[in-house]
Coordinates of C-alpha atoms and ligand atoms in Angstrom, one line a residue:
M8 CA 33.2 28.3 -16.8
E9 CA 33.9 26.8 -13.7
P10 CA 34.3 23.6 -13.2
V11 CA 31.5 22.0 -11.0
R12 CA 30.4 18.6 -10.4
L13 CA 29.3 15.9 -13.0
Q14 CA 26.4 15.7 -10.6
K15 CA 25.1 19.2 -11.4
Y16 CA 26.9 19.4 -14.9
I17 CA 24.7 16.2 -15.1
A18 CA 21.4 18.1 -13.5
S19 CA 21.9 21.3 -15.9
C20 CA 21.7 19.2 -18.7
G21 CA 17.9 19.0 -18.2
V22 CA 18.0 14.1 -18.3
A23 CA 17.7 14.0 -14.5
S24 CA 17.9 16.1 -11.5
R25 CA 20.9 16.3 -9.5
R26 CA 20.0 13.0 -7.0
A27 CA 19.1 11.0 -9.6
A28 CA 22.3 12.0 -11.6
E29 CA 24.6 10.3 -9.3
K30 CA 22.6 7.4 -9.4
L31 CA 23.4 7.2 -12.9
I32 CA 27.1 7.4 -12.1
E33 CA 26.2 4.9 -10.2
E34 CA 25.5 2.3 -12.3
G35 CA 28.3 3.1 -14.8
R36 CA 26.2 4.9 -17.5
V37 CA 27.8 8.7 -17.6
S38 CA 31.5 8.9 -19.3
V39 CA 33.6 11.9 -19.5
N40 CA 36.0 11.9 -22.1
G41 CA 35.4 8.2 -23.2
Q42 CA 35.7 7.6 -19.8
I43 CA 33.3 5.5 -17.5
V44 CA 33.3 7.8 -14.4
T45 CA 32.0 6.1 -11.1
E46 CA 32.7 8.5 -8.3
Q47 CA 31.2 11.3 -7.3
G48 CA 33.3 14.6 -7.1
V49 CA 35.1 14.3 -10.3
K50 CA 34.1 18.5 -11.9
V51 CA 33.6 18.3 -15.6
T52 CA 33.4 21.9 -17.5
P53 CA 31.6 21.9 -21.1
K54 CA 35.0 21.3 -23.0
D55 CA 35.2 17.9 -21.7
K56 CA 32.7 15.7 -23.6
V57 CA 30.1 13.9 -20.8
M58 CA 28.5 10.9 -22.4
L59 CA 25.0 9.0 -21.1
D60 CA 23.9 5.3 -22.0
G61 CA 27.3 6.2 -24.7
K62 CA 24.8 9.7 -25.6
P63 CA 26.6 12.8 -25.6
I64 CA 24.8 15.6 -23.3
K65 CA 24.8 18.8 -23.6
P66 CA 23.9 21.9 -20.9
E67 CA 20.5 22.9 -21.9
G68 CA 19.7 26.3 -22.8
K69 CA 16.5 27.9 -22.6
K70 CA 15.3 26.9 -19.3
V71 CA 11.2 25.8 -19.2
Y72 CA 8.6 25.6 -17.0
I73 CA 5.1 24.4 -17.4
M74 CA 2.0 23.2 -15.7
L75 CA -0.7 21.0 -17.1
N76 CA -3.5 19.2 -16.1
K77 CA -2.8 15.4 -16.3
P78 CA -5.7 14.1 -17.8
E79 CA -6.2 10.4 -16.2
G80 CA -4.9 7.4 -18.9
Y81 CA -1.4 8.9 -18.3
I82 CA 2.0 8.3 -17.2
C83 CA 4.4 10.3 -15.9
A84 CA 7.8 9.6 -16.9
V85 CA 9.4 10.7 -20.7
S86 CA 9.0 6.7 -22.1
D87 CA 6.9 4.1 -21.6
D88 CA 7.9 -0.2 -22.1
R89 CA 4.7 -1.1 -22.1
E90 CA 3.9 1.9 -24.6
R91 CA 1.3 3.7 -22.4
P92 CA 0.9 7.4 -22.9
C93 CA 2.9 9.4 -21.3
V94 CA 2.5 13.0 -20.3
V95 CA 5.4 14.9 -21.6
D96 CA 3.4 13.3 -25.2
L97 CA 0.8 16.9 -24.0
I98 CA 2.7 19.1 -25.0
E99 CA 3.5 19.9 -28.6
G100 CA 5.8 22.2 -29.9
I101 CA 8.6 23.1 -27.8
E102 CA 12.1 21.7 -28.7
E103 CA 13.7 21.4 -24.9
R104 CA 13.2 17.9 -23.5
I105 CA 11.8 18.4 -20.2
F106 CA 10.2 16.1 -17.8
P107 CA 7.9 16.1 -14.5
V108 CA 8.3 17.0 -11.4
G109 CA 6.8 14.1 -9.5
R110 CA 4.4 11.5 -10.0
L111 CA 0.8 11.2 -10.0
D112 CA -0.3 8.0 -10.8
Y113 CA -2.0 6.7 -13.6
D114 CA -5.7 7.9 -12.8
T115 CA -4.8 10.4 -10.7
T116 CA -5.7 14.0 -12.4
G117 CA -4.7 17.3 -12.2
L118 CA -1.3 19.4 -10.5
L119 CA 1.6 18.3 -12.7
L120 CA 4.8 20.6 -13.2
L121 CA 7.5 19.8 -16.3
T122 CA 10.8 21.9 -16.6
N123 CA 14.0 21.1 -18.1
D124 CA 15.5 22.4 -14.8
G125 CA 17.3 19.8 -12.8
E126 CA 18.0 22.2 -9.9
F127 CA 14.8 23.2 -10.0
M128 CA 12.6 19.4 -10.5
Q129 CA 15.0 18.6 -7.1
S130 CA 14.4 21.2 -4.9
L131 CA 10.5 20.9 -5.3
T132 CA 10.7 16.9 -4.8
H133 CA 13.0 16.4 -2.2
P134 CA 11.7 16.0 0.6
S135 CA 13.5 18.8 3.1
Y136 CA 11.8 21.5 1.2
E137 CA 8.0 20.2 2.7
I138 CA 6.3 21.5 -0.2
W139 CA 2.3 21.2 1.1
K140 CA 0.0 18.8 -1.6
T141 CA -3.3 19.4 -1.2
Y142 CA -5.8 16.9 -3.9
R143 CA -9.0 16.7 -3.9
A144 CA -10.7 13.2 -3.9
V145 CA -14.3 11.2 -4.0
V146 CA -13.8 8.9 -1.5
K147 CA -16.6 6.1 -0.2
G148 CA -19.2 7.0 2.7
T149 CA -17.8 9.9 4.9
P150 CA -14.5 10.2 6.9
N151 CA -15.5 11.7 10.8
E152 CA -14.0 14.1 13.1
K153 CA -11.6 10.8 14.5
N154 CA -10.0 10.3 11.0
V155 CA -9.2 14.3 10.3
E156 CA -7.5 13.8 14.1
D157 CA -6.0 10.8 12.8
F158 CA -4.8 12.3 10.0
A159 CA -3.6 15.0 11.5
R160 CA -1.4 12.6 14.1
G161 CA -0.2 10.7 10.7
I162 CA -1.8 8.2 9.3
E163 CA 0.0 4.6 9.7
L164 CA 1.1 3.0 6.6
E165 CA 3.1 -1.1 5.4
D166 CA 6.1 2.0 4.6
G167 CA 5.7 3.6 8.5
K168 CA 3.4 6.2 8.7
T169 CA 2.6 9.6 7.7
E170 CA 4.1 12.8 8.8
P171 CA 1.1 15.1 10.3
A172 CA -1.6 16.0 6.8
V173 CA -4.7 17.7 6.8
L174 CA -8.1 16.2 5.8
E175 CA -11.3 18.4 5.8
V176 CA -14.4 16.8 4.2
V177 CA -15.9 19.7 1.9
G178 CA -18.9 18.4 0.4
Y179 CA -20.8 15.4 -0.7
K180 CA -21.8 13.4 -3.7
G181 CA -25.0 10.7 -3.3
K182 CA -23.1 8.4 -0.9
N183 CA -19.6 9.3 -1.1
A184 CA -18.0 12.4 0.2
I185 CA -15.6 14.5 -1.2
V186 CA -12.5 15.2 0.2
E187 CA -9.2 17.7 0.5
V188 CA -5.9 16.1 1.3
S189 CA -3.2 18.1 2.0
I190 CA 0.3 16.0 2.5
K191 CA 4.2 17.6 2.9
E192 CA 5.4 14.5 1.6
G193 CA 5.8 11.9 -2.1
R194 CA 5.2 8.5 -1.0
N195 CA 4.1 5.7 -3.4
R196 CA 0.0 6.1 -3.9
Q197 CA -0.1 8.1 -0.4
V198 CA -2.7 9.7 -0.5
R199 CA -4.4 6.9 -1.5
R200 CA -3.0 4.5 0.5
M201 CA -3.8 6.8 4.1
L202 CA -8.0 6.6 2.8
E203 CA -7.6 3.2 2.2
A204 CA -6.2 3.3 5.3
I205 CA -9.0 5.0 7.4
N206 CA -11.3 2.8 5.5
H207 CA -12.6 5.5 2.8
R208 CA -11.7 3.8 -0.9
V209 CA -10.3 6.3 -2.4
I210 CA -13.4 6.5 -5.9
K211 CA -11.5 9.3 -8.2
L212 CA -8.1 11.6 -7.2
K213 CA -7.2 15.4 -8.6
R214 CA -4.5 17.4 -7.4
V215 CA -5.1 20.7 -6.9
K216 CA -2.7 22.5 -5.7
I217 CA 1.2 22.5 -4.4
G218 CA 2.4 24.6 -1.8
G219 CA -0.1 28.4 -2.8
L220 CA 0.1 27.5 -6.3
E221 CA -3.6 26.4 -7.6
L222 CA -4.2 24.4 -11.0
G223 CA -7.0 27.2 -10.9
D224 CA -9.6 27.1 -14.8
L225 CA -7.1 24.9 -16.4
K226 CA -8.7 22.7 -18.4
T227 CA -8.0 19.0 -18.7
G228 CA -5.2 18.1 -21.2
A229 CA -4.3 21.8 -21.2
W230 CA -1.1 23.3 -20.5
R231 CA 0.5 26.8 -20.0
Y232 CA 4.4 28.1 -19.2
M233 CA 4.5 29.5 -15.6
K234 CA 4.3 33.4 -15.7
E235 CA 6.7 34.9 -12.6
R236 CA 3.2 35.1 -10.1
D237 CA 3.9 31.3 -10.3
F238 CA 6.5 30.8 -8.7
K239 CA 5.7 33.4 -5.6
D240 CA 2.7 31.0 -5.1
L241 CA 4.3 28.3 -5.4
M242 CA 7.4 28.9 -2.7
G243 CA 3.4 30.2 -0.9
S244 CA 2.0 28.2 1.9
Q245 CA -1.5 27.5 1.8
N246 CA -2.0 26.1 4.9
Ligands
LIG313 N1 -0.7 10.7 -3.4 C1 -1.6 9.5 -5.0 O1 -2.4 8.0 -3.7 N2 -1.8 9.2 -6.0 C2 -1.4 10.7 -6.8 O2 -1.2 9.9 -7.7 C3 -0.6 11.3 -5.6 C4 -0.9 11.2 -4.2

């Protein structure tokens, strides 16, 4: 095998995305042949002994790609210091070390991808790929036409104006509305904050689509391996 950059090698071990691997290196958590490495340019081959936090890491063999319908009450992580349930606990019977691609809040449900392929994760979460994500929300009250236009222009949030987004009222539930929101970014609690900014607090939030890949009839808490068709859908557009 040709020598590869250390961050790419770490990503191929399924322990972090390439960007997260750069941070691990910067933080002095990675060693090569017993030597802590903090610069980014170093190249390695599988003959080198690479360790993360003192534990050896090796490139993953088989790559796995999973779709999960995340229930409420799970955090998108592989472990939690507050001992809350983690989404990976729901994926039983697989040996590969997988991690969630991006995040859904503890109380958000719906489509979540998990993989041991750091490159795949990097490509999906990097802002330059601009993959649309669609959420279905129950909100207080009913957004109006002006709100829809405001979303299309971008909403001013405390961490800056968002990219243009799509807001559509698709139904009603008593005094509340059911809306679909599509965004390209992935800021923390972004959909909740955007809807709060137009005075329609979120009561329930579910991700129903990533790119053109739909959650479909996957039951809450259930998962399945992605099929070839799913990858095509994922990269297809939805708006
Ligand atoms: N936006 C949110 O507000 N929450 C999520 O979980 C995902 C997107």
